[in-house]
XYZ file of C-alpha atoms in Angstrom:
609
model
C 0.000 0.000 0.000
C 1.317 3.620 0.965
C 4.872 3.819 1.214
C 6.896 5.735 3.811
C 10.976 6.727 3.805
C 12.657 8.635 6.567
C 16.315 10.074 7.123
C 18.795 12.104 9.431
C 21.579 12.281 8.091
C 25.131 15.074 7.589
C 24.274 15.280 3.795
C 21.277 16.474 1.709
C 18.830 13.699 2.050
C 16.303 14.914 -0.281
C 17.862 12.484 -3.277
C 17.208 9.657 -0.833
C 13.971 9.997 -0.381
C 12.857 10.558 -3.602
C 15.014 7.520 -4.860
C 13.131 5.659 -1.543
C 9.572 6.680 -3.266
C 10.876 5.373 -6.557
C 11.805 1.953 -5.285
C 8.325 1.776 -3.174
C 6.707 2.634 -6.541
C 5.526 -0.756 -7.347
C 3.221 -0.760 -3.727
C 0.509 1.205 -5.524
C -0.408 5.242 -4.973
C -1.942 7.559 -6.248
C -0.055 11.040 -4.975
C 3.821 11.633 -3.308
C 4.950 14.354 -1.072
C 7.807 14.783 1.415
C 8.976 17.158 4.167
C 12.671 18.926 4.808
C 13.422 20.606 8.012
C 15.721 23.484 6.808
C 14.563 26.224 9.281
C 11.317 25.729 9.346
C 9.222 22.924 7.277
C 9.493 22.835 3.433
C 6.489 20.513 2.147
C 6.103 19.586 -1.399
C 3.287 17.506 -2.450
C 1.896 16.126 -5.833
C -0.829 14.193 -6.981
C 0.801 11.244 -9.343
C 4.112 9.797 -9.736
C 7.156 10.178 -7.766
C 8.980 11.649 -11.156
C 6.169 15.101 -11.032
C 7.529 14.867 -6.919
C 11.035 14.876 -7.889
C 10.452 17.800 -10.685
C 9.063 19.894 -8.035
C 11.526 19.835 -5.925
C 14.403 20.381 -7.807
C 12.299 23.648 -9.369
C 11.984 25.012 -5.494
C 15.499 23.664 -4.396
C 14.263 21.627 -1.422
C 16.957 20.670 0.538
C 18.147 19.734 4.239
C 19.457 16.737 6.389
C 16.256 15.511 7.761
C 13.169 14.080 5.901
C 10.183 12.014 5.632
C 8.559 10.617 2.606
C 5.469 9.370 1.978
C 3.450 7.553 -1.748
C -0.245 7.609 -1.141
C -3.427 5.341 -1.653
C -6.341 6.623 -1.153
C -8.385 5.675 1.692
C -9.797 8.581 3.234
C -10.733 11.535 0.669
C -9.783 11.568 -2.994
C -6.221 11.811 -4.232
C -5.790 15.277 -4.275
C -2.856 17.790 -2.841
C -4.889 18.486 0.472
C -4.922 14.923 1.249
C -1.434 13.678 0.092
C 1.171 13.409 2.648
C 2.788 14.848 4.649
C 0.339 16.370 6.775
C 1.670 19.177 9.121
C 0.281 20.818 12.777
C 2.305 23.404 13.844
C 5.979 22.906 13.925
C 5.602 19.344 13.265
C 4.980 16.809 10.364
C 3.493 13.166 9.896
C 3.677 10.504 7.473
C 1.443 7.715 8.293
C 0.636 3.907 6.667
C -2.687 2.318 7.903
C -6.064 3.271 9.052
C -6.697 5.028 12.355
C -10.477 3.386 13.198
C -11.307 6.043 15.784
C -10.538 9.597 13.568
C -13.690 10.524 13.657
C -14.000 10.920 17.240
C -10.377 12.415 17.783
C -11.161 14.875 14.792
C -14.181 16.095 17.070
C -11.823 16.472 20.041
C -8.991 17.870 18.144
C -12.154 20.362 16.654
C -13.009 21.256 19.768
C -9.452 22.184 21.131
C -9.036 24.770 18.145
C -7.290 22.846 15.183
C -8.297 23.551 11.963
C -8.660 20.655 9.266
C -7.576 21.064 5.764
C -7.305 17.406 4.712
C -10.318 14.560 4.271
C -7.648 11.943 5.996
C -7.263 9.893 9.071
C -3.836 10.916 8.778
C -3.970 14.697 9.616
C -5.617 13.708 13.138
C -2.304 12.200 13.959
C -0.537 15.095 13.203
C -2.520 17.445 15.738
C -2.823 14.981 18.680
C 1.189 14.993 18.645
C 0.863 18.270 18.061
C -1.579 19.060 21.156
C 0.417 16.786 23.822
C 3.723 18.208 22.121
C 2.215 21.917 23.500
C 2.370 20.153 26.527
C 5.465 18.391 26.831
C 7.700 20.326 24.401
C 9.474 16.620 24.126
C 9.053 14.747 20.913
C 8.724 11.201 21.515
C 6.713 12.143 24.532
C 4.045 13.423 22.486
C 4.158 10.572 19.917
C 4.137 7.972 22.672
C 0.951 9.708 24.018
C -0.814 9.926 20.563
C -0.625 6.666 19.517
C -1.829 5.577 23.028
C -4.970 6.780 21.616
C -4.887 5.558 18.399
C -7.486 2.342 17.468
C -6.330 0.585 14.600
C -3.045 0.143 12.002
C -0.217 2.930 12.150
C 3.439 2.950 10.800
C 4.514 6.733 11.352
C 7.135 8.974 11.077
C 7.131 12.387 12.898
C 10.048 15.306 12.345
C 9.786 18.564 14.040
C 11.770 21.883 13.383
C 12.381 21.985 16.811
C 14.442 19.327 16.751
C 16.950 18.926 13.351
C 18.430 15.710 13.691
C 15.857 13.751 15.089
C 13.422 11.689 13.694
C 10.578 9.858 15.915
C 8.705 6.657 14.187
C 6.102 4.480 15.505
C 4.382 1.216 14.073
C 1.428 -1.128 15.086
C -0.293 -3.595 12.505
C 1.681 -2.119 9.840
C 5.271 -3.019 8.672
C 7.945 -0.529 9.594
C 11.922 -0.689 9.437
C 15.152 1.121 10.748
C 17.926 1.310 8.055
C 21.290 1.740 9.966
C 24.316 3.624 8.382
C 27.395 5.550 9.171
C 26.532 8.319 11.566
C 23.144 8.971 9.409
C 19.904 6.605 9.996
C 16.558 5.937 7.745
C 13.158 4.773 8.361
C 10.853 2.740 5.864
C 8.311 0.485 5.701
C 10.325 -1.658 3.041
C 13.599 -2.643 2.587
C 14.210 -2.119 -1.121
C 13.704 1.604 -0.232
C 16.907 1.875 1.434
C 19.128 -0.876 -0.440
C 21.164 2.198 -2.028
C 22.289 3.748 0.955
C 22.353 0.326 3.646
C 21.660 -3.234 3.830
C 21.472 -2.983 7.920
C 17.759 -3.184 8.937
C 16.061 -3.266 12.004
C 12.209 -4.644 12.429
C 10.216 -2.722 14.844
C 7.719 -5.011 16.672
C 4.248 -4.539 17.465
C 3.717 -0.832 19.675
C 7.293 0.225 19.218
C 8.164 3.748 19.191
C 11.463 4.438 18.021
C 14.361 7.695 19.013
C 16.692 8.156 15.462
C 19.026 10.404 15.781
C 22.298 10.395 14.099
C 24.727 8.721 15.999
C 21.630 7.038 18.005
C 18.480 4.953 17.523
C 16.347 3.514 20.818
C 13.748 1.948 20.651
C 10.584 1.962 22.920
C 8.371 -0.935 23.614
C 4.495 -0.771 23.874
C 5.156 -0.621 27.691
C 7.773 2.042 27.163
C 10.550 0.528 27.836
C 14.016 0.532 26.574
C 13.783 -2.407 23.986
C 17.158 -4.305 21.990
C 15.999 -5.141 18.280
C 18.432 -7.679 16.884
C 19.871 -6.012 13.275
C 19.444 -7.965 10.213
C 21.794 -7.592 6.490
C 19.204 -7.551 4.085
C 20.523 -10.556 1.842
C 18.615 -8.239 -1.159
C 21.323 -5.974 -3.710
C 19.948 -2.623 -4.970
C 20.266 -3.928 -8.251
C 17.890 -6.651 -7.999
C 14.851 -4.601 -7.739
C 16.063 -2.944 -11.019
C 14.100 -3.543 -14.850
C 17.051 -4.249 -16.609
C 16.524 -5.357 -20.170
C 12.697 -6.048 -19.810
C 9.962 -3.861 -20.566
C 8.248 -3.911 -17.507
C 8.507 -6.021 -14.562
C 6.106 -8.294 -14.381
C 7.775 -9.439 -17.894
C 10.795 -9.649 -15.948
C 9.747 -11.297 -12.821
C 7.869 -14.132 -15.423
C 11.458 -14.984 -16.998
C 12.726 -15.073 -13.005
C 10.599 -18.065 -12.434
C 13.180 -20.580 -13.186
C 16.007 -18.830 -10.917
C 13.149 -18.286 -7.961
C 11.886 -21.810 -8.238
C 15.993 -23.177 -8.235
C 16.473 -21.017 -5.495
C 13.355 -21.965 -3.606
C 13.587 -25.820 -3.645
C 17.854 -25.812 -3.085
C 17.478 -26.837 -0.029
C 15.127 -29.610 -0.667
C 16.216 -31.358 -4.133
C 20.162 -31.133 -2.501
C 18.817 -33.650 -0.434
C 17.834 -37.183 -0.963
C 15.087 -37.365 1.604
C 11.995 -35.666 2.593
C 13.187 -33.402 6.022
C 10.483 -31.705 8.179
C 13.145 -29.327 9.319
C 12.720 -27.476 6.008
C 9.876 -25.927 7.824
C 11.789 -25.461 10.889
C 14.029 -27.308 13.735
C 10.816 -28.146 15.543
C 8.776 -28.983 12.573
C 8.994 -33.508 12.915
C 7.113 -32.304 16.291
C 4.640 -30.143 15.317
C 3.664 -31.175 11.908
C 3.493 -35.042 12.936
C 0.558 -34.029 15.531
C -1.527 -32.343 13.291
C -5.083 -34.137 11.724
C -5.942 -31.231 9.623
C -4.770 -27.830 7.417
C -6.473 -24.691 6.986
C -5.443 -22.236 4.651
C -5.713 -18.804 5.346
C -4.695 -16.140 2.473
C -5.912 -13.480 0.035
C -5.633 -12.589 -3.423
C -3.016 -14.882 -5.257
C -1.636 -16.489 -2.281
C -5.310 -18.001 -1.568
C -5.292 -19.383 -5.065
C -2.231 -21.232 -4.255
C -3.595 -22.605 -0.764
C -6.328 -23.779 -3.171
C -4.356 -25.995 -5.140
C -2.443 -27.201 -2.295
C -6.056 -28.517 -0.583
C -6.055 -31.000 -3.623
C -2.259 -31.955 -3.097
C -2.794 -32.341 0.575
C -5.776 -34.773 0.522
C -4.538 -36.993 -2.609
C -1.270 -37.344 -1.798
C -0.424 -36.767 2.165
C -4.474 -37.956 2.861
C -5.060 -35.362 5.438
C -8.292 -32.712 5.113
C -7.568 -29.734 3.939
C -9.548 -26.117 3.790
C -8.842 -22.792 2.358
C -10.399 -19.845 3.916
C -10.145 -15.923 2.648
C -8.515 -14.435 5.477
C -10.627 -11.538 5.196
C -13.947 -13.744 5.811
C -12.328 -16.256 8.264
C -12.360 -14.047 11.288
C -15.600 -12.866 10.805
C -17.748 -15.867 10.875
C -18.411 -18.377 13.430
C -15.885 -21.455 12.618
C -15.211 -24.785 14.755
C -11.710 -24.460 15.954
C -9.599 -27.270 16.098
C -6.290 -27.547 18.192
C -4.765 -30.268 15.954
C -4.966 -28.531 12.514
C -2.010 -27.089 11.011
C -2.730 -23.336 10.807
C -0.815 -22.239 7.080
C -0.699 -18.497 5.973
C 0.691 -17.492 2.830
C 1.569 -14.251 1.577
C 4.448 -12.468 -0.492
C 5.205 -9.766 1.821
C 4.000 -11.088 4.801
C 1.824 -7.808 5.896
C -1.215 -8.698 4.504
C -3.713 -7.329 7.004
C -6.083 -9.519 6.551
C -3.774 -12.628 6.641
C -2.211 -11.474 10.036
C -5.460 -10.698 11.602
C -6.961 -14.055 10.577
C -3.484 -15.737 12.113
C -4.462 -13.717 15.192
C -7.884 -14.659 15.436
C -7.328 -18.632 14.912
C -4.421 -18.376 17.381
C -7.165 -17.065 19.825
C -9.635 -19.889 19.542
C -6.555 -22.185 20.664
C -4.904 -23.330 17.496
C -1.197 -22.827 18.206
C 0.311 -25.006 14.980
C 0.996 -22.368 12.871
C 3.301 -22.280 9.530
C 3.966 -19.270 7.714
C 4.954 -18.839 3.659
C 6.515 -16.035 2.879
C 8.645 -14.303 0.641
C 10.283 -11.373 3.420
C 11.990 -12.945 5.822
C 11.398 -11.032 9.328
C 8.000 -9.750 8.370
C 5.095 -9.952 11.011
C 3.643 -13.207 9.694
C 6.804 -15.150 10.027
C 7.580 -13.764 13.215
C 3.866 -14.149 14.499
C 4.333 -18.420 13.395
C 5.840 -20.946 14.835
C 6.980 -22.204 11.642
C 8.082 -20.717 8.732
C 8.795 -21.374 5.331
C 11.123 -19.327 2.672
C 10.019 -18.753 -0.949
C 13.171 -16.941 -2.010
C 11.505 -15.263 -5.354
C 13.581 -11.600 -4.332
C 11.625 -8.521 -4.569
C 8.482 -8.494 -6.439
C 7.926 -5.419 -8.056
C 4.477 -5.714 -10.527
C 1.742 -5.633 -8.715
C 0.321 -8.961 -10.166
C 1.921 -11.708 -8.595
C 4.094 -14.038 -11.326
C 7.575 -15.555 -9.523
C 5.476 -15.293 -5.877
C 2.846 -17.329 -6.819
C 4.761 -20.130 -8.807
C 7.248 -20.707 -5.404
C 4.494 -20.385 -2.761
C 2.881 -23.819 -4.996
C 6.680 -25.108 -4.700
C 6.778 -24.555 -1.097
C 3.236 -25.941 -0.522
C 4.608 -28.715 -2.783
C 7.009 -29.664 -0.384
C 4.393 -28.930 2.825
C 2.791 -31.973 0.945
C 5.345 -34.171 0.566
C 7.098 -33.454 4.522
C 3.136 -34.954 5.797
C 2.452 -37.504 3.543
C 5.898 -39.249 4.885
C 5.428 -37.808 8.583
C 1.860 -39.949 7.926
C 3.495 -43.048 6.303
C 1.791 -42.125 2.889
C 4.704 -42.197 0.540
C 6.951 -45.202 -0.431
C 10.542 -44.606 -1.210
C 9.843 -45.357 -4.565
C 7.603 -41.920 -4.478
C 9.431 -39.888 -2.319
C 12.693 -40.042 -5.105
C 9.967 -39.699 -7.973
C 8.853 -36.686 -6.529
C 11.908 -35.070 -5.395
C 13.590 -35.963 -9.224
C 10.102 -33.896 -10.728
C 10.967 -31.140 -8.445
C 14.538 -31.591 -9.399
C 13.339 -30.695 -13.395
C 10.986 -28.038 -12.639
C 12.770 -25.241 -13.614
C 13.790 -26.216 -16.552
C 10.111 -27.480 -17.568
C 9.260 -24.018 -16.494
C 12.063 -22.875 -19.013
C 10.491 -24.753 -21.840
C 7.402 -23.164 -20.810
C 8.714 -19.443 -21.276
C 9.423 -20.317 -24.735
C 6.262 -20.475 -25.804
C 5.724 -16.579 -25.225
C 5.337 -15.921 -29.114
C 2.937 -18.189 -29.714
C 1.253 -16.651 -26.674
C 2.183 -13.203 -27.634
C 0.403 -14.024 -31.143
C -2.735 -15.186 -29.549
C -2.851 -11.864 -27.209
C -3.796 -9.683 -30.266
C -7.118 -11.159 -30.672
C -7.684 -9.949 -26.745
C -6.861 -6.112 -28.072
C -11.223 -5.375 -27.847
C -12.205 -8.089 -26.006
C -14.519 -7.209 -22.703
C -14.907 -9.976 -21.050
C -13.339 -13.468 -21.100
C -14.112 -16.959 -19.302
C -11.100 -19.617 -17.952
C -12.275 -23.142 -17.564
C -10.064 -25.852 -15.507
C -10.961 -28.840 -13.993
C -9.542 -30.564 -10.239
C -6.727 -29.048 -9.539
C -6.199 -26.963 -11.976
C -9.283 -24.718 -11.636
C -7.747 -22.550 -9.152
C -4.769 -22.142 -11.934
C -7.846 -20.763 -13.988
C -9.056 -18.806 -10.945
C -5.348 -17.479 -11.281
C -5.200 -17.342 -14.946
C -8.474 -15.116 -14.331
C -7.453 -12.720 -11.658
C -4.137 -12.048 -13.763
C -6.113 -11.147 -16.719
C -8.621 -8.686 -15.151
C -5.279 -6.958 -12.792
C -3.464 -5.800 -15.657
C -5.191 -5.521 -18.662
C -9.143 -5.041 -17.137
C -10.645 -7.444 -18.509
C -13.376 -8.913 -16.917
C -12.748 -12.133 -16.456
C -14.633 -15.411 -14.604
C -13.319 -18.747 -13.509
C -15.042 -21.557 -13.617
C -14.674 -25.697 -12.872
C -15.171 -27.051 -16.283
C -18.426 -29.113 -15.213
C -20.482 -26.284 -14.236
C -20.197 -24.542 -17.462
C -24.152 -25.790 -18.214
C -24.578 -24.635 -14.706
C -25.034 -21.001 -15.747
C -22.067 -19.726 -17.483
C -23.006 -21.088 -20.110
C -25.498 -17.965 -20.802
C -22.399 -16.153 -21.234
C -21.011 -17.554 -23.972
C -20.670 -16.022 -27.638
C -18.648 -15.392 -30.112
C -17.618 -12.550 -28.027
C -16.575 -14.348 -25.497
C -12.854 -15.887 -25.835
C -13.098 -19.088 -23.548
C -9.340 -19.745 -22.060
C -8.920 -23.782 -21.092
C -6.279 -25.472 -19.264
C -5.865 -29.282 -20.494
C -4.049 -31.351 -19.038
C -3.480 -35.167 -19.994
C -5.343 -36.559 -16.803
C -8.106 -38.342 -15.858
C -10.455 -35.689 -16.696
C -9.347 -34.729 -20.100
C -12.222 -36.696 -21.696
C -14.569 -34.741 -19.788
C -12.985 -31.381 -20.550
C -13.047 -32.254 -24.260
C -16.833 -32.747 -24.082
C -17.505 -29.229 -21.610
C -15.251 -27.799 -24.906
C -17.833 -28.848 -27.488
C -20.157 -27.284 -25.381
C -18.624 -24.115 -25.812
C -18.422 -24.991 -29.662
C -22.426 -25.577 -29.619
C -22.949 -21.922 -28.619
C -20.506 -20.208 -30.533
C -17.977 -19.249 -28.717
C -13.986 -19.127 -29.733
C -11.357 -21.882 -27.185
C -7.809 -20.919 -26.663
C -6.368 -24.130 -24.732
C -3.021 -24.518 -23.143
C -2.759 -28.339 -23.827
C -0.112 -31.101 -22.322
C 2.006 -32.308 -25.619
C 0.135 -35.396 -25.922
C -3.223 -34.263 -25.649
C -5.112 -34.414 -29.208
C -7.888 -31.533 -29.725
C -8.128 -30.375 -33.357
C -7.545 -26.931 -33.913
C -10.047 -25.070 -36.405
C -10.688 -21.158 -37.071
C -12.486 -20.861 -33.594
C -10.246 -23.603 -31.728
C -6.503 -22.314 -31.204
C -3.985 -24.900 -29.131
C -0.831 -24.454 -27.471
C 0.573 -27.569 -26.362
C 3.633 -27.456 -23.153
C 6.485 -29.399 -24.171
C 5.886 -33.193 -22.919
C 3.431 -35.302 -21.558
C 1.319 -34.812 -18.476
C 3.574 -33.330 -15.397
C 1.952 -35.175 -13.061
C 1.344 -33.457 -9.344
C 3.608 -30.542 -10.629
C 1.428 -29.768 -13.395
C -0.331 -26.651 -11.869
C 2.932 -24.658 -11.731
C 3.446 -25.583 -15.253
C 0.203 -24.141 -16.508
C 0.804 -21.531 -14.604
C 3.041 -19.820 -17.287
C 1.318 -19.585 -20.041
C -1.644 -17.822 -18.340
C 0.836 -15.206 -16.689
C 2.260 -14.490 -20.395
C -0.980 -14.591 -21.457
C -2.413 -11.667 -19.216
C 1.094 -9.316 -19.963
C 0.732 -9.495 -23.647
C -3.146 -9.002 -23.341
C -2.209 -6.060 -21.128
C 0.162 -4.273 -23.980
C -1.966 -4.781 -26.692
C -4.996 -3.178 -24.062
C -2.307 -0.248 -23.931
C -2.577 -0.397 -20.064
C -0.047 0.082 -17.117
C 1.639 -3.025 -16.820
C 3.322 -2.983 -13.610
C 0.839 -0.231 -11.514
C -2.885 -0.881 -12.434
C -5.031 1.518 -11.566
C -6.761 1.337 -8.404
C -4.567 -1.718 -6.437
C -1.759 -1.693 -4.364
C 1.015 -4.619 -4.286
C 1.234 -4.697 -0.316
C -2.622 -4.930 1.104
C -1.383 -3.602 4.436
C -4.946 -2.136 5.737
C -8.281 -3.922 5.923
């Protein structure tokens, strides 16, 4: 979502910052702004990208040696300049991630004590409740600590005051939030690849910390207020890996990663000739061997993932499975169950949602919890017991390509660690499957090469509206993927369904308007599909299907094939299909004409409710 940068430092820190917003770019905004303490408060603020930010202040020579940042989406009021951060009370400035639940009734207050709003946000009533206890205290993080005492709901903030030059006060609860340590200058942000060019020494504020930066100093608070010790991490990212290189956006880019992230995903596993628990962590033989059930709980992506792995789980490792949206899970009645395996999965591991879901199932008593993630550190691996490593590096599109394709290898090997902790796999299997996960990336190699074929299909999609994705078993949530990608980036509209309920009702939809998108796989369904594919046929409507190499469907002027090099893939099949959807959606997107790598209206990080 919104992205915030900090910094105290002896030189000008303005490039910083604005090369901070640039590299938080890919979270999703809609307006920039920052604020310099050089005697008094310089504020610049623009509604759009960071590049009409940095233009603006080089025309009003903004510069000084301590900053905050801040890329905005829109939650409360319109993108507009009012509304863009930083907001500013008096002598003092905020920058704020999050959603403060109780504004409305602190705006009344804050009314009623004489401040005057200009802003629609929850934001600006930070801003003047520091501002109103800093009347009082004259200290700093005094007043900080006290506002966000009051404060109901998800902050990461940063607070500078001209009062005070070189110091910069931040604060965080529900929402991520970082220290960046360097040499006698400091940085705050709430990711990592905003700093890479100027440290690779982070430390993770935990839930209620409020943080002193000076710099030659940083102390941290707890939510008690006391002194705290924050162990500091080396970012094992480059500042060069979250750059486009030769590609033409990044989602093309992060596609042609796949291979790499998947090799670098599953090196611990396929260097091994057994199946070890511990690749979930040192406890994991204990905790996963106790468990009778897993629930799933993601959003987006991720819970299209934890949907394929329900069909992996109970065919191969024979224990129930579930996947829940996290964002309905805690707000229904469920039937807890101590003995289930409690998975979350998400790419940044700040989904909202996600971590409030963890929270609530951790509250009805189920304490097995497994976390896959692609940040090491964030709040979901550090809120799990165990935790599991994609290793895609920084994603930068905001649809989900090399995050997606690694969470299914790490759920991949979830599956295989409890079907031998359950005595479902033979030796015979257990070296079948690790040899298929051994070849992966370079079936997933072969698959990239299929992007002109792909590409050539994508031109038919230039005035298409709407378009339908049929798979069947485990592959429908590939189309549910296939789907979602499609409608992200190039908009779209687009509908997933199981193959067999296509006379259910969708087929009403279907003309020869209406490109149908089918994943076909030699299984033991294929038959089937081929007859829900005539059905289309009957009414019309035009096929593109992503075949296995030894499935026969005759191709005609309204029935177009691409077949995956080789036979059926077996278990690993998913990830396979997989490509060809995600190349798919990018070239659909270019010939739409649309913004690639920021569509309108999302966000990469979903760090609010």
């Amino acid at each position: 979502m919104c992205g915030i940068v900090g910094a105290v430092a002896q030189r000008n820190v303005v490039p910083i910052l604005l090369e901070g917003l640039r590299r938080l770019e890919y979270r999703g905004y809609d307006s920039a702004g920052l604020v310099i303490v050089n005697d008094g408060l310089q504020r610049v603020r623009s509604v759009g990208r960071v590049a009409s930010l940095t233009a603006d202040c080089a025309a009003q020579q903004v510069h000084g040696h301590l900053g905050i940042a801040h890329t905005r989406w829109a939650t409360h009021g319109a993108p507009s300049e009012a509304n863009a951060h930083p907001h500013v009370s008096g002598s003092l400035a905020v920058v704020h991630n999050g959603i403060i639940e109780n504004h409305e009734a602190l705006r009344s207050r804050l009314k009623t004590a004489g401040f005057a709003f200009t802003s629609e946000t929850d934001t600006e009533v930070i801003a003047h409740l520091i501002e109103l206890y800093y009347r009082q205290s004259k200290d700093l993080l005094a007043a900080t600590r006290a506002a966000v005492a009051e404060l109901e709901g998800a902050y990461a903030i940063g607070v500078v005051s001209e009062a005070s030059p070189n110091r910069l006060i931040c604060a965080r609860r529900g929402s991520p939030l970082l220290i960046g340590l360097g040499i006698e200058e400091n940085f705050i942000a709430s990711d990592v690849s905003a700093l890479l060019p100027v440290t690779q020494r982070v430390m993770y504020l935990e839930e209620g910390d409020v943080a002193d930066i000076g710099l030659l100093s940083v102390q941290v608070y707890d939510a008690a207020g006391k002194p705290a010790d924050r162990s500091v991490h080396i970012s094992e990212l480059s500042a060069d890996m979250a750059e486009l290189g030769t590609y033409r956006h990044f989602m093309q880019k992060e596609i042609h990663e796949q291979p790499r992230a998947l090799t670098d995903t599953l090196l611990i596993a396929v260097a091994q000739d057994h199946i070890q628990p511990e690749w979930f962590g040192f406890d994991a033989a204990e905790v996963l061997g106790k468990v009778n059930a897993v629930t799933f709980l993601a959003c987006g992506t991720s819970y299209h993932a934890a949907k394929v792995a329900t069909y992996w789980l109970e065919e191969i490792a024979g224990i129930p499975a579930r996947a829940e949206i996290a964002s309905e899970y805690r707000y229904r009645t469920s039937v807890p169950n101590p003995d289930a395996l409690i998975v979350t999965i998400s790419q940044s591991g700040e989904t909202a949602d996600t971590l409030a879901a963890l929270n609530h199932a951790k509250s009805l008593g189920q304490n097995k919890t497994l976390t896959i993630c692609n940040v090491p550190e964030s709040a979901l691996t550090r809120a799990s017991r165990l935790k599991f490593l994609t290793r895609a590096g920084p994603e930068i599109g905001v649809a989900s390509t090399k995050a997606f394709t690694t969470q299914l290898a790490g759920l991949f090997l979830l599956t295989l660690v409890l079907a031998k902790l359950r005595g479902k796999l033979t030796p015979l299997q257990e070296t079948a499957h690790l040899t298929a996960l051994r070849g992966l990336p370079n079936k997933v190699q072969q698959a990239l090469a299929l992007e002109p074929l792909v590409e050539a299909w994508s031109q038919r999609f230039a005035n298409k509206h709407h378009a339908l994705f049929l798979g069947r078993g485990v592959h429908y949530p590939i189309a549910l993927e296939g789907a979602l990608k499609l409608k992200e980036i190039s908009y779209i509209h687009a509908e997933a369904y199981p193959a067999g309920e296509l006379k259910h009702g969708p087929l009403a939809l279907v003309d020869e308007d209406m490109p149908v998108i089918t994943i076909a796989p030699n299984d033991q369904l294929i038959e089937k599909l081929k007859s829900n594919l005539q059905e289309v046929r009957a009414r019309g409507g035009e096929l593109y299907v992503f075949a296995d190499g030894d499935v026969h469907i005759e191709e005609s002027a309204f029935v177009h094939v691409i077949k995956l090099p080789g036979g059926h893939n077996g278990a690993l099949s998913p990830i396979l299909h997989t490509i060809p959807l995600q190349l798919l959606s990018y070239h659909a997107a270019l010939q739409k004409g649309t913004d690639v790598d920021k569509p309108r209206n999302l966000a990469k990080s979903v760090t609010v409710e």
